[in-house]
Short mmCIF file of C-alpha atoms and ligand atoms in Angstrom, two decimals:
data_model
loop_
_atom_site.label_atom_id
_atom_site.label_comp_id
_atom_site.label_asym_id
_atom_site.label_seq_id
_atom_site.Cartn_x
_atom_site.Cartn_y
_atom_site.Cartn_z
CA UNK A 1 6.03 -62.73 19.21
CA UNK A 2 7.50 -65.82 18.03
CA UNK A 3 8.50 -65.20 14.03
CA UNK A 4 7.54 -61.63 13.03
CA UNK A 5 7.78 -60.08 9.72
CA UNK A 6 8.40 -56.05 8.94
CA UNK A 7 8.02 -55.30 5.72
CA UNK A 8 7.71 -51.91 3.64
CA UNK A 9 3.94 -51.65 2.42
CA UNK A 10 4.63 -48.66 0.11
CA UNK A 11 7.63 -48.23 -2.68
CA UNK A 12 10.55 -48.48 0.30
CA UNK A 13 11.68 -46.05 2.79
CA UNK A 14 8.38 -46.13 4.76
CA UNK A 15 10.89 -46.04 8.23
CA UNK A 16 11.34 -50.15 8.36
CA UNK A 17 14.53 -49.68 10.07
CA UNK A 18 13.26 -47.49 12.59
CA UNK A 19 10.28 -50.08 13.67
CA UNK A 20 13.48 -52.65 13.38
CA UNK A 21 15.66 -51.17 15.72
CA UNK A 22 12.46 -50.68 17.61
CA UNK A 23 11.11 -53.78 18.48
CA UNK A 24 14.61 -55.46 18.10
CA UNK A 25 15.03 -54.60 21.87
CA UNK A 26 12.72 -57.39 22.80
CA UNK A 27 13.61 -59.82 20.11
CA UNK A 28 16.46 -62.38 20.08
CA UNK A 29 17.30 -62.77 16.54
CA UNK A 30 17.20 -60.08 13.54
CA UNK A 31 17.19 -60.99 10.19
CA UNK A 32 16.84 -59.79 6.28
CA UNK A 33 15.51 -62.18 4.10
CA UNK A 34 16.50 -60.09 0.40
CA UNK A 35 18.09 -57.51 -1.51
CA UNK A 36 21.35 -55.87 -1.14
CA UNK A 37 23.16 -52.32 -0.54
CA UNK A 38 20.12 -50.62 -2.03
CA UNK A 39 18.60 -50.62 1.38
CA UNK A 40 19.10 -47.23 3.13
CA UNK A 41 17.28 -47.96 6.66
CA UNK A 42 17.80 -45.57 9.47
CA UNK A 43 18.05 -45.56 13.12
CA UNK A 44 18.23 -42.70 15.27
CA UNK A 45 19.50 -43.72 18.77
CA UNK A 46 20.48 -40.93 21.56
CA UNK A 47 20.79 -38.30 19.22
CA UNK A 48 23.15 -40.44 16.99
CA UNK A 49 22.42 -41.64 13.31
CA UNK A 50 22.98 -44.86 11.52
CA UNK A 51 22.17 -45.48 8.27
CA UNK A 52 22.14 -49.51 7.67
CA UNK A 53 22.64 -50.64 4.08
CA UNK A 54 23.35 -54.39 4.72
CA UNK A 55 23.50 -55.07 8.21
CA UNK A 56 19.77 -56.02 10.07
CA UNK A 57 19.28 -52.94 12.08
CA UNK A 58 19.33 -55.77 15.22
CA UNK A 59 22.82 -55.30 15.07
CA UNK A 60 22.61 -52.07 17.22
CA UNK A 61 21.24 -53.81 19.78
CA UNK A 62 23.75 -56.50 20.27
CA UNK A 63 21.08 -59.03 18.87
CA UNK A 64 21.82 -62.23 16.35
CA UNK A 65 22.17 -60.65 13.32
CA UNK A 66 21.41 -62.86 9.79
CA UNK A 67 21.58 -61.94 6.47
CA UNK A 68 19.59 -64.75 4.79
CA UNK A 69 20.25 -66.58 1.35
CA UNK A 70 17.74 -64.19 -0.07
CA UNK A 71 20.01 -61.32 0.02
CA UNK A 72 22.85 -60.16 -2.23
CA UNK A 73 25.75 -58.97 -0.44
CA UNK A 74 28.32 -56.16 -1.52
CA UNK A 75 31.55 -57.47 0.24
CA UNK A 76 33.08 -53.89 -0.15
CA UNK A 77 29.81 -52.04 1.19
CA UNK A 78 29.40 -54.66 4.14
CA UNK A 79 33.12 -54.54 5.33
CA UNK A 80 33.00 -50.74 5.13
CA UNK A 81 29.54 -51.00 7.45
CA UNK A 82 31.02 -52.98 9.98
CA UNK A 83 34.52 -51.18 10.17
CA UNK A 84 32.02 -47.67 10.81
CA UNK A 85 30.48 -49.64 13.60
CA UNK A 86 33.00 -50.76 14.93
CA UNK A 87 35.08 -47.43 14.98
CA UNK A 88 31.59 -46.25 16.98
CA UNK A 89 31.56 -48.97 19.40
CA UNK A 90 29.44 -51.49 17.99
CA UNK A 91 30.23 -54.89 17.67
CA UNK A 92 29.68 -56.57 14.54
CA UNK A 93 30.48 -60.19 16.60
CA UNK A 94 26.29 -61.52 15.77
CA UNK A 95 26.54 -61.03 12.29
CA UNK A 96 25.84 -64.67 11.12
CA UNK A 97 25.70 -64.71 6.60
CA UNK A 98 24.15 -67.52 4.75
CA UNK A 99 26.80 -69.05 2.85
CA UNK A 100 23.69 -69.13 -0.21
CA UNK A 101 23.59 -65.15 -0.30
CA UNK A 102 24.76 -64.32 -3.84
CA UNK A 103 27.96 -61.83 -4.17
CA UNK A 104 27.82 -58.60 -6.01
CA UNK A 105 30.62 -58.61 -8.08
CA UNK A 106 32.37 -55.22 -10.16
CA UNK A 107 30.83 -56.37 -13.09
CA UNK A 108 27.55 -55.85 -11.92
CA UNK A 109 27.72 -52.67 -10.61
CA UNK A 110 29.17 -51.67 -13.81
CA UNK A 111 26.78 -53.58 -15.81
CA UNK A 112 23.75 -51.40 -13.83
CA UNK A 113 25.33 -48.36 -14.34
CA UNK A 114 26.03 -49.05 -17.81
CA UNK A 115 22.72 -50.38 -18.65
CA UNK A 116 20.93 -47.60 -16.94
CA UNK A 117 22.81 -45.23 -19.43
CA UNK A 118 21.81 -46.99 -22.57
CA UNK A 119 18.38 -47.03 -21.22
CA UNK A 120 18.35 -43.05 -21.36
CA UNK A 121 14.77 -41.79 -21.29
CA UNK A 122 13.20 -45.28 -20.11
CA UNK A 123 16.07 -46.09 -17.15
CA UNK A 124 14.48 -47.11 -14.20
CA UNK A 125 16.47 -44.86 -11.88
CA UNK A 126 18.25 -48.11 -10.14
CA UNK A 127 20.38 -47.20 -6.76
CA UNK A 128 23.23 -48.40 -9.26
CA UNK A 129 24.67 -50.85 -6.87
CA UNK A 130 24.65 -54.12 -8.99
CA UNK A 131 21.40 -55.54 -7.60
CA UNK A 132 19.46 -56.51 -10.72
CA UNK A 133 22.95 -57.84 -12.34
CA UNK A 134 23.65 -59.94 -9.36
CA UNK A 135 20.12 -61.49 -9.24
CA UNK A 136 20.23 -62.15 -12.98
CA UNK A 137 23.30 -64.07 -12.95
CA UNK A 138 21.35 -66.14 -9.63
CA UNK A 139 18.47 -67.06 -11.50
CA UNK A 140 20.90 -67.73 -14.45
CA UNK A 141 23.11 -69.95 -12.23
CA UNK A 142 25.75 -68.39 -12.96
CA UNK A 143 26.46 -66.58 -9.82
CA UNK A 144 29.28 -66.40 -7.15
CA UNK A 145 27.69 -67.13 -3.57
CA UNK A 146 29.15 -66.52 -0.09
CA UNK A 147 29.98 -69.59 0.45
CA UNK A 148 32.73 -69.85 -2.30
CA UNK A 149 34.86 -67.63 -0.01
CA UNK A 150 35.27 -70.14 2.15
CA UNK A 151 37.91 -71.50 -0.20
CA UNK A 152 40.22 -69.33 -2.01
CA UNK A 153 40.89 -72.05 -5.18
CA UNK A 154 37.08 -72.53 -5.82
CA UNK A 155 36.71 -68.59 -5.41
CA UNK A 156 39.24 -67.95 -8.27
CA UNK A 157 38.18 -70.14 -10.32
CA UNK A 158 34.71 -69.18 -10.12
CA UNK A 159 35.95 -65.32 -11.08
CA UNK A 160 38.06 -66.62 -13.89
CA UNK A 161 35.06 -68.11 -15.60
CA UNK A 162 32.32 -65.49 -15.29
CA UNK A 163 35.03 -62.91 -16.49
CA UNK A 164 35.59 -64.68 -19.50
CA UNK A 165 32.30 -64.40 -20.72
CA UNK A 166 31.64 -60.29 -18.48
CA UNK A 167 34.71 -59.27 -19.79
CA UNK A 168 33.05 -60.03 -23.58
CA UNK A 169 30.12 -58.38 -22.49
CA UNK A 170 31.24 -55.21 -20.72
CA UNK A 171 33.48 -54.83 -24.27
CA UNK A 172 31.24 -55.25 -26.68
CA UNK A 173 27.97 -54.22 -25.90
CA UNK A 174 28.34 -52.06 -22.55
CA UNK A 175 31.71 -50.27 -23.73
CA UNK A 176 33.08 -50.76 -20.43
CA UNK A 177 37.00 -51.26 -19.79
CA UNK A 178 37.01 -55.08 -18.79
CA UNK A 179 38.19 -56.48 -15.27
CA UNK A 180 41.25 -58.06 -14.78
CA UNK A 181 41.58 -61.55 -12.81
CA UNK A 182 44.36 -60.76 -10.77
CA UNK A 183 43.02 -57.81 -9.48
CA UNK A 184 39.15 -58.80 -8.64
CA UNK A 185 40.96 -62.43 -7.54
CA UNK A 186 43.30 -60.57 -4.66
CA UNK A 187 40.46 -58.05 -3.74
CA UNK A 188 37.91 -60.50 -3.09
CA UNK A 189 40.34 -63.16 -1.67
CA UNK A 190 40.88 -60.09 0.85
CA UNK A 191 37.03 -59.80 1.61
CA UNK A 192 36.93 -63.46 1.78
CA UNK A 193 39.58 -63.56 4.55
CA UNK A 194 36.98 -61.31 6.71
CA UNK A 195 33.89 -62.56 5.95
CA UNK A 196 34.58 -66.35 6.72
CA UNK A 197 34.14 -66.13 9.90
CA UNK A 198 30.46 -64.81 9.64
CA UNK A 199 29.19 -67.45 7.33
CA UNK A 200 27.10 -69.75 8.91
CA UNK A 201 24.09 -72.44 8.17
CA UNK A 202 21.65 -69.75 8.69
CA UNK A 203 18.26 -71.38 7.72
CA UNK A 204 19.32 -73.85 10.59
CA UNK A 205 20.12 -71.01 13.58
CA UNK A 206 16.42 -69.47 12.91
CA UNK A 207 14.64 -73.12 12.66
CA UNK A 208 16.96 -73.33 16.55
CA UNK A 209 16.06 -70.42 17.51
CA UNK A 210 12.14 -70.52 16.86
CA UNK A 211 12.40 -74.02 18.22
CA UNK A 212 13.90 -72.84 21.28
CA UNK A 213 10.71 -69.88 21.60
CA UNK A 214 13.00 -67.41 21.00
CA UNK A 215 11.48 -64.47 18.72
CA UNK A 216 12.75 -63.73 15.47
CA UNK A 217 12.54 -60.44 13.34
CA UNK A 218 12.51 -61.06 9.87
CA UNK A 219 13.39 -57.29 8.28
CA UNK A 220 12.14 -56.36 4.89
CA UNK A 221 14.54 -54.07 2.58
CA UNK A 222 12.60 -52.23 -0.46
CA UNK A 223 8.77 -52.46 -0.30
CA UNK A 224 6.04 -54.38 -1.84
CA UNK A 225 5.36 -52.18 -4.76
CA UNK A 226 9.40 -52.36 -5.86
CA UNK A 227 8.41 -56.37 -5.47
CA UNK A 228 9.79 -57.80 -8.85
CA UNK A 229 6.71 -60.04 -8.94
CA UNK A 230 3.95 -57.91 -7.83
CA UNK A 231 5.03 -54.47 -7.40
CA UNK A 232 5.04 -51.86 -11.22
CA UNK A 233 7.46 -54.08 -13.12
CA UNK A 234 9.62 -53.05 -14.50
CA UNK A 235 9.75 -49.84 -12.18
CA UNK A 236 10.48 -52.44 -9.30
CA UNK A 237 13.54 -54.00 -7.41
CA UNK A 238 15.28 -57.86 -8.56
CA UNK A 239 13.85 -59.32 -5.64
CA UNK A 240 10.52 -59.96 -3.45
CA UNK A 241 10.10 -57.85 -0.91
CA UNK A 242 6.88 -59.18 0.27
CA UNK A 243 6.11 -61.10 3.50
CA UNK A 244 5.86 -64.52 1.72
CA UNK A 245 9.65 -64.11 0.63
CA UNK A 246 10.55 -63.97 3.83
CA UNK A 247 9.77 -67.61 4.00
CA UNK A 248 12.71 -68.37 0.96
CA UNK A 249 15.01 -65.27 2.13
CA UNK A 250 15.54 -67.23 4.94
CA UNK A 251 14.72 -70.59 4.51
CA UNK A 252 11.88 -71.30 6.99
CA UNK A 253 8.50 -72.63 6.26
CA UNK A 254 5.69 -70.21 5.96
CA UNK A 255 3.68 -71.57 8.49
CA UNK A 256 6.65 -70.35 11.02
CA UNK A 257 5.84 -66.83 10.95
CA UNK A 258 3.47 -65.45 13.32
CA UNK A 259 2.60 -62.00 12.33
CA UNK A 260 3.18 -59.33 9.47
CA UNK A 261 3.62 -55.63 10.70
CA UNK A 262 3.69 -53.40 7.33
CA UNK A 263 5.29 -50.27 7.91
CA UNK A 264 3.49 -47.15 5.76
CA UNK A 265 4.42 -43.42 5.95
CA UNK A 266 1.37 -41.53 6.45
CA UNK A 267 2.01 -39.74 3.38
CA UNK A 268 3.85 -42.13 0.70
CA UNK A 269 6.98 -41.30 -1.17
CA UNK A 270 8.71 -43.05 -4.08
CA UNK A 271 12.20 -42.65 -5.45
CA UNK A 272 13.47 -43.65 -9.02
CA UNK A 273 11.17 -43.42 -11.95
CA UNK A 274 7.86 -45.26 -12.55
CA UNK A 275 4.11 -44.40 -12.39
CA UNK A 276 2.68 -42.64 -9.31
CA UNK A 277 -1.03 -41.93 -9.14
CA UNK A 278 -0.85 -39.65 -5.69
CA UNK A 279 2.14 -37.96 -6.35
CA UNK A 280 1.73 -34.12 -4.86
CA UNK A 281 1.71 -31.40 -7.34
CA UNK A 282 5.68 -29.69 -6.92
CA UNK A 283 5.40 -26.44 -4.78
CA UNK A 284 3.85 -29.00 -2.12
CA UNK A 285 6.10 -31.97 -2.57
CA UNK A 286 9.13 -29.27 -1.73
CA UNK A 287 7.24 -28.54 1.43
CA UNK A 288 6.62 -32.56 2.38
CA UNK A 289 10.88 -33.06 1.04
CA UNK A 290 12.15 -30.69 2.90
CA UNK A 291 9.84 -31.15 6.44
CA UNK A 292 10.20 -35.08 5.94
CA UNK A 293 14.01 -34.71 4.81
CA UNK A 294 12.81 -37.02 1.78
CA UNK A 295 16.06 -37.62 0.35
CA UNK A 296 17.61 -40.88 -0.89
CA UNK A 297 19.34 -42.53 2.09
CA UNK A 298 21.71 -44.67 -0.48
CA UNK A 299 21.75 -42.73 -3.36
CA UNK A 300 20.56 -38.98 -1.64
CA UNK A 301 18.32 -38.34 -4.76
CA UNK A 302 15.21 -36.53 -4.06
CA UNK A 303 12.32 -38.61 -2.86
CA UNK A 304 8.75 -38.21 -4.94
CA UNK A 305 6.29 -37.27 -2.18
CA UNK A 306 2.61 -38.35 -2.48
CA UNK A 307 -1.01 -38.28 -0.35
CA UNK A 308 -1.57 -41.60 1.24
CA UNK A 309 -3.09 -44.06 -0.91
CA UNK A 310 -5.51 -46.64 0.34
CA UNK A 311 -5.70 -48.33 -2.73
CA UNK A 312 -2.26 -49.30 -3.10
CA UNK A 313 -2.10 -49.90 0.60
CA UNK A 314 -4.73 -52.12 0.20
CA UNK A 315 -3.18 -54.26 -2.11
CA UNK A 316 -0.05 -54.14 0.43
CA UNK A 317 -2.35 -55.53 3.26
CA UNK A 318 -3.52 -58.43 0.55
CA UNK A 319 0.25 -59.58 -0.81
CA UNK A 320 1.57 -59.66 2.48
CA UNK A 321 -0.93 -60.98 4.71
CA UNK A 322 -0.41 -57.94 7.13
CA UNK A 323 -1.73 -58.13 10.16
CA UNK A 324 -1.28 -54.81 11.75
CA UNK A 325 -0.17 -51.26 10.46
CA UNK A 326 3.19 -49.02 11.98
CA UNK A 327 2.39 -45.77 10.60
CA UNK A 328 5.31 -44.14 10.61
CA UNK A 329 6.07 -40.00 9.86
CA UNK A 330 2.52 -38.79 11.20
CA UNK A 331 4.28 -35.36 12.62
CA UNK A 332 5.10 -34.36 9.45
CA UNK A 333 1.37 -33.97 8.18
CA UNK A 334 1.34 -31.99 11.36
CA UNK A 335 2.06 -29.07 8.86
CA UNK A 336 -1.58 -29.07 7.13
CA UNK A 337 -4.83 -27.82 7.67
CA UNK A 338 -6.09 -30.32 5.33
CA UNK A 339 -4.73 -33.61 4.34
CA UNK A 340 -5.52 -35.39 1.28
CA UNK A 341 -6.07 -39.22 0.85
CA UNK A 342 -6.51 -41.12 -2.42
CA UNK A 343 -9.26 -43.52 -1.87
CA UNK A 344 -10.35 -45.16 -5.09
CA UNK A 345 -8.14 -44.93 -8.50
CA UNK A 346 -10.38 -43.51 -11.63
CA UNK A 347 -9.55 -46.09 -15.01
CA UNK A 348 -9.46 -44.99 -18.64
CA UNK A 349 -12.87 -46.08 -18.97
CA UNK A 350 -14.14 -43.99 -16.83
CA UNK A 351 -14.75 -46.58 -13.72
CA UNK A 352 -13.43 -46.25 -10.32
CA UNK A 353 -11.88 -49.33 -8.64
CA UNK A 354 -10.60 -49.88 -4.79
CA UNK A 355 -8.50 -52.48 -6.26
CA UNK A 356 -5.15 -52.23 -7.22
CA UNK A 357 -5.29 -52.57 -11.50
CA UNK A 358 -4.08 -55.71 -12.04
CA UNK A 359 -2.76 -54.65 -15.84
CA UNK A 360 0.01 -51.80 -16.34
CA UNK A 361 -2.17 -49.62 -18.91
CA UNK A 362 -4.71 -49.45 -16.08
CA UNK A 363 -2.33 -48.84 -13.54
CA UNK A 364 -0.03 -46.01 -15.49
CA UNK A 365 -3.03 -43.74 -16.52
CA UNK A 366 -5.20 -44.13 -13.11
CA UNK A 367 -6.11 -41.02 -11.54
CA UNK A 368 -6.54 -41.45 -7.96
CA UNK A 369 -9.61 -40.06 -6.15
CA UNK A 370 -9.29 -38.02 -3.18
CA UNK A 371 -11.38 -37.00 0.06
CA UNK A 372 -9.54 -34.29 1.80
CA UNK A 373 -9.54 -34.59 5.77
CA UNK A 374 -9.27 -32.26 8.42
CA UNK A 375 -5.34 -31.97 9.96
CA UNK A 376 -4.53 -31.36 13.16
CA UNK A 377 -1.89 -28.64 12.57
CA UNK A 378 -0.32 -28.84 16.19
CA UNK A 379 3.07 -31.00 16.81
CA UNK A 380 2.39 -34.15 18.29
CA UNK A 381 5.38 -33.87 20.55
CA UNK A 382 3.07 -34.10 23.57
CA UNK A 383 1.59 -37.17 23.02
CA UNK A 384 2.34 -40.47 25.20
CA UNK A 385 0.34 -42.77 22.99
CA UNK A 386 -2.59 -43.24 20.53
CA UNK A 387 -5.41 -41.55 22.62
CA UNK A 388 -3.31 -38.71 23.40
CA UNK A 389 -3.34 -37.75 19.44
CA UNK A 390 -5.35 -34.37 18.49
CA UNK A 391 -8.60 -35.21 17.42
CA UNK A 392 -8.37 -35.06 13.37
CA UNK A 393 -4.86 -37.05 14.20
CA UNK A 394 -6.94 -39.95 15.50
CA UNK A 395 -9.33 -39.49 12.93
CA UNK A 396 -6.73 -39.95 10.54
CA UNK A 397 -5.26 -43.04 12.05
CA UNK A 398 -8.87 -44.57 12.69
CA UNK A 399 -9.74 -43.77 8.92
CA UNK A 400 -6.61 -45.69 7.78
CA UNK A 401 -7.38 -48.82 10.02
CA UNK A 402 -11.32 -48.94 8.92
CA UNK A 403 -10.83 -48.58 4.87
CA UNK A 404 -7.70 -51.79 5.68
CA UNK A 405 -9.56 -54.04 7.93
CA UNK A 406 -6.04 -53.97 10.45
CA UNK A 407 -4.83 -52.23 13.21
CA UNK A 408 -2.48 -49.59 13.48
CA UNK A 409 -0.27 -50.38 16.34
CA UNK A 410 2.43 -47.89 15.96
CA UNK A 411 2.40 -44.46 15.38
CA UNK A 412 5.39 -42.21 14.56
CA UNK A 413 6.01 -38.79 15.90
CA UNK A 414 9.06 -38.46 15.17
CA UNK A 415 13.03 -40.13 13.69
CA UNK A 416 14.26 -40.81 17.08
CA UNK A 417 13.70 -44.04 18.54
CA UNK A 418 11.26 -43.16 21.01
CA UNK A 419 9.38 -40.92 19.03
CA UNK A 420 6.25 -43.86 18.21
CA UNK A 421 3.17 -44.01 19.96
CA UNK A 422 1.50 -47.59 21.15
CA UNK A 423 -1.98 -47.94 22.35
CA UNK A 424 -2.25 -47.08 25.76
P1 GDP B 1 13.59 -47.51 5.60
O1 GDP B 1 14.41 -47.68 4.38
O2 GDP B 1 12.21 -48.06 5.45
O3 GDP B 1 14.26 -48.00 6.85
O4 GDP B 1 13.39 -45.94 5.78
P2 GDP B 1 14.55 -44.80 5.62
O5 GDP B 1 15.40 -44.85 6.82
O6 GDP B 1 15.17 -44.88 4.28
O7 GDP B 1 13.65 -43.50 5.58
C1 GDP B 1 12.82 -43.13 6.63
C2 GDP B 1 13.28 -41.75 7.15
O8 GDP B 1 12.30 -41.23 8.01
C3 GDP B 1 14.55 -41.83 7.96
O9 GDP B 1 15.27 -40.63 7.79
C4 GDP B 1 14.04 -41.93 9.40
O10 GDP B 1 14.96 -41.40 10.35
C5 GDP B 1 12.81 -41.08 9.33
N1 GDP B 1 11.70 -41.47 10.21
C6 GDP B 1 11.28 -42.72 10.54
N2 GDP B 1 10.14 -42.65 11.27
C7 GDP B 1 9.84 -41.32 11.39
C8 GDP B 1 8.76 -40.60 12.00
O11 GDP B 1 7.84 -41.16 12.56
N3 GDP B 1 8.82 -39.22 11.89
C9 GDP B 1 9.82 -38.57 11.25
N4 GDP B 1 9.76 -37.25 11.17
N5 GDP B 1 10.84 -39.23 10.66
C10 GDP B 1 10.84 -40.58 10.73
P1 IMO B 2 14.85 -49.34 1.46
O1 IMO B 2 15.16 -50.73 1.99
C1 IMO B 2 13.41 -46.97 -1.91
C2 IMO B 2 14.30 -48.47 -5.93
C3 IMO B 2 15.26 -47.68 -6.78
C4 IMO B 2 14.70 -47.98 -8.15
C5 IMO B 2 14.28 -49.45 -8.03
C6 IMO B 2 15.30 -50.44 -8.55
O2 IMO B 2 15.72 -48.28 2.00
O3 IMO B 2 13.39 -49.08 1.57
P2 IMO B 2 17.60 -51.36 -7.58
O4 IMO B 2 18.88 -50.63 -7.25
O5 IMO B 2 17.01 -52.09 -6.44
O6 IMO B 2 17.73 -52.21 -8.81
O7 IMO B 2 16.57 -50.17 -7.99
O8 IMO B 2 14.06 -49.68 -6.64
N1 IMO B 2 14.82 -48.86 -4.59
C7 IMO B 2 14.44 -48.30 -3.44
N2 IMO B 2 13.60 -47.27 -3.19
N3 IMO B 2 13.98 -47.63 -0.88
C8 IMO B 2 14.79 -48.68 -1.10
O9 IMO B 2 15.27 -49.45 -0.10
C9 IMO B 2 15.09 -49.04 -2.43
N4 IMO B 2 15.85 -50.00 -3.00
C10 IMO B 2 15.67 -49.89 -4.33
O10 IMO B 2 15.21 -46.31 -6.48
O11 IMO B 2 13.55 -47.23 -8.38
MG1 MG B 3 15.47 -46.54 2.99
#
C-alpha cells in the first residue's frame, strides 16, 4: 500500500487515529496533511491512552513522522505533546515539520475566542485554538510559517509587524488587552530553539520515500463535512479535510496516492453547532454519550450523537474518492434491539433525495428518512473477524457497503488497538 489516505468521512472523531496507529505498524512514513491542535485522535495501546493533537499518531510506533505544509502548528501545544511522550518513553526523534506549516500565534487564539463571543447565538462552537485566525492570516499572506524560526532576526521582525496592525485589532474591535513584542519575541524564540531541529523539506522526504516503495500514511484531522469547501459552511473547520487535500497538505501529486480508507462511526456524532438531520432525540443520545464516551477529546464538550446516515456518507464516498470503509464503534450499537439508519433526506418541497443538498436552505431543514434494522444486542467481544459478526451485525455492515458501492474492510469492536475486525 504504496500512498494511502485516512480520512474522517463524517463531522471528525469517527476513530481516524485509532485506524492510524493501526495500520501505521506496517507503514514506513506517517503523515498529516492539515489543520492544527483541534485534532483530538486517540490511541489505545496495552491498556494505555494517548490522545494526539498534533503529532501523526505514527509517532507511537517509532515511524517517520511529518506534519505537512497543510497544517497549522501550535508551538506551545506541540512542545507540550512531545515533552508527555517523551516523559512516557516515546521518542519524538521522526518528527520531520514542513518549514511551510503556518504558526498559530496568541493573537489568534485570542482572536477565536474573542470572535466566538461576539458571535453569541450564531458562534460556531470552534475548539478555540486559533485555527480559523491562523488560516486567515495564510490565505491573507500575512502569516508567520515554521520556517521563520529557523532565524531568530527574521522571526522578530515578522512578530513586530503583524502586532502592529493585531495589537489595533484586538483593541479596538475585539476588546482584548494587546500583546507585547518582547514577550511573544522571547517565547517563541524559545519554541524556535526546539523546533529547528524538526524542520525539514518535507514534500521532498515523501516524493523519496514513495520513490523508494516505501508506504506512506497520509492522516486526515477533522472530517469531510467540517471541510471549509464542501462540508456545512460556515459550521465547518479553516481547512480541507478531504482526500484531495492531502495532495497540497503535503505537497505530492494526486496521482501518488493509491487508496482512500474513510473512517465512519457506525452511528455518527458531531460536536460544535451546525445543522444535523440524524441527530437522536436526547434521552437516547445520553445513552449513545455515555456507552460511546462521546465527549470532546480537545475541548471535552459533549458530542451530538446521531443514526448513521447514508446520505451524507454518500457524499463522503464522492468528495474523497474512497475506496474502502473502516467502520469504526460497531460494539456500541451492540446496546439496541433496533438500529435506525437515515437513508434518503426529505426537502421542503416535499421530495426525497439520496443526494447530499447541494444548497444550505435544503440542507438545514432536511428531514432524514429512516428504515429501522434489526440489532444484534450481544457484545461482539467474541468475534475474530467479519464472518464471525452476529447475524443482524453483518447485516448491518453488508447494508452499509451495498447503499456505498465500497467495501468495509475494518470493523471496530472496541478502543483498544486490537479491538477491529478484517475479513477473514
Ligand atoms: P479521531 O479524532 O477520528 O481520531 O477520533 P477520537 O479519538 O476523537 O474519537 C474516537 C473515540 O472512539 C476515541 O475515544 C477512541 O478511543 C474510541 N474508539 C475508536 N474506535 C472504537 C471502536 O471501534 N469502539 C469503541 N467503543 N471505541 C472506539
Ligand atoms: P478530529 O481530528 C470534531 C469542529 C469544532 C467546530 C468546527 C470549527 O479529532 O476529528 P475549529 O476549531 O476547527 O475552527 O472549529 O470544527 N472540529 C472538530 N470536530 N473533531 C475534530 O477533530 C474537530 N476539529 C474541529 O467543534 O464545530
Ligand atoms: Mg477527535
Amino acid at each position: 500500500m504504496p500512498a494511502t489516505v485516512i480520512v474522517g468521512a463524517q463531522w471528525g472523531d469517527e476513530g481516524k487515529g485509532k485506524i492510524v496507529d493501526l495500520l501505521a505498524q506496517q507503514c514506513d512514513v506517517v503523515c498529516r496533511y492539515q489543520g492544527g491542535p483541534n485534532a483530538g485522535h486517540t490511541v489505545i495501546v496495552d491498556g494505555e491512552t494517548f490522545k494526539f493533537r498534533h503529532l501523526p499518531s505514527g509517532i507511537l510506533s517509532g515511524k517517520v513522522s511529518v506534519l505537512g505544509a497543510g497544517c497549522v502548528v501550535d508551538p506551545e501545544v506541540l512542545l507540550d505533546e512531545i515533552d508527555g511522550l517523551e516523559e512516557r518513553g516515546i521518542s519524538a526523534e521522526p518528527l520531520r515539520i514542513s518549514g511551510n506549516a503556518h504558526l498559530i500565534m496568541p493573537w489568534h487564539i485570542a482572536i477565536d475566542g474573542a470572535g466566538e463571543k461576539r458571535l453569541g447565538k450564531l458562534q460556531i462552537g470552534t475548539t478555540r485554538r486559533g485555527i480559523g485566525p491562523a488560516y486567515a492570516d495564510k490565505a491573507a499572506r500575512l502569516g508567520i510559517r515554521v520556517q521563520d524560526l529557523l532565524d531568530a532576526k527574521i522571526l522578530r521582525q515578522k512578530i513586530e509587524t503583524a502586532l502592529q496592525e493585531k495589537n489595533i485589532w484586538l483593541e479596538r474591535v475585539y476588546e482584548h488587552e494587546p500583546f507585547e513584542l518582547e514577550d511573544v519575541a522571547s517565547r517563541y524564540e524559545g519554541f524556535a530553539q526546539r523546533l529547528r531541529p524538526f524542520v525539514a523539506d518535507t514534500s521532498l522526504l515523501v516524493d523519496e520515500a514513495l520513490r523508494d516503495d516505501r508506504s506512506v500514511l497520509l492522516e486526515g484531522a477533522q472530517g469531510t463535512l467540517l471541510d471549509l469547501d464542501h462540508g456545512t459552511y460556515p459550521f465547518v473547520t479553516s481547512s480541507n479535510p478531504i482526500a484531495g487535500a492531502a495532495a497540497t497538505g503535503i505537497g505530492i501529486g494526486p496521482t501518488r496516492i493509491d487508496r482512500v480508507i474513510g473512517v465512519s462511526k457506525a452511528y455518527v456524532t458531531r460536536v460544535g453547532a451546525g445543522p444535523f438531520p440524524s441527530e437522536m432525540e436526547p434521552d437516547l443520545a445520553a445513552q449513545v454519550r455515555e456507552l460511546g464516551q462521546e465527549y470532546g477529546t480537545v475541548t471535552g464538550r459533549d458530542r451530538r450523537p446521531g443514526w448513521l446516515d447514508l446520505v451524507a456518507l454518500r457524499y463522503a464516498v464522492r468528495l474523497n474518492g474512497i475506496t474502502s470503509l473502516a467502520l469504526t464503534k460497531l460494539d456500541v450499537l451492540s446496546a439496541f434491539d433496533e438500529l435506525r439508519v437515515c437513508v434518503r433526506y426529505r426537502l421542503p418541497d416535499g421530495t426525497e433525495t439520496d443526494d447530499f443538498p447541494a444548497h444550505q436552505s435544503d440542507f438545514h431543514r432536511a428531514e432524514p428518512v429512516f428504515e429501522t434494522l434489526p440489532g444484534w444486542a450481544e457484545p461482539l467481544d467474541d468475534c475474530a473477524n467479519l464472518d464471525d459478526l452476529p447475524d443482524a451485525a453483518r447485516s448491518y455492515v453488508e447494508r452499509v457497503e451495498q447503499e456505498l458501492g465500497v467495501p468495509v474492510e475494518l470493523v471496530g469492536t472496541g478502543a483498544a488497538r486490537e479491538q477491529v475486525l478484517a475479513r477473514s
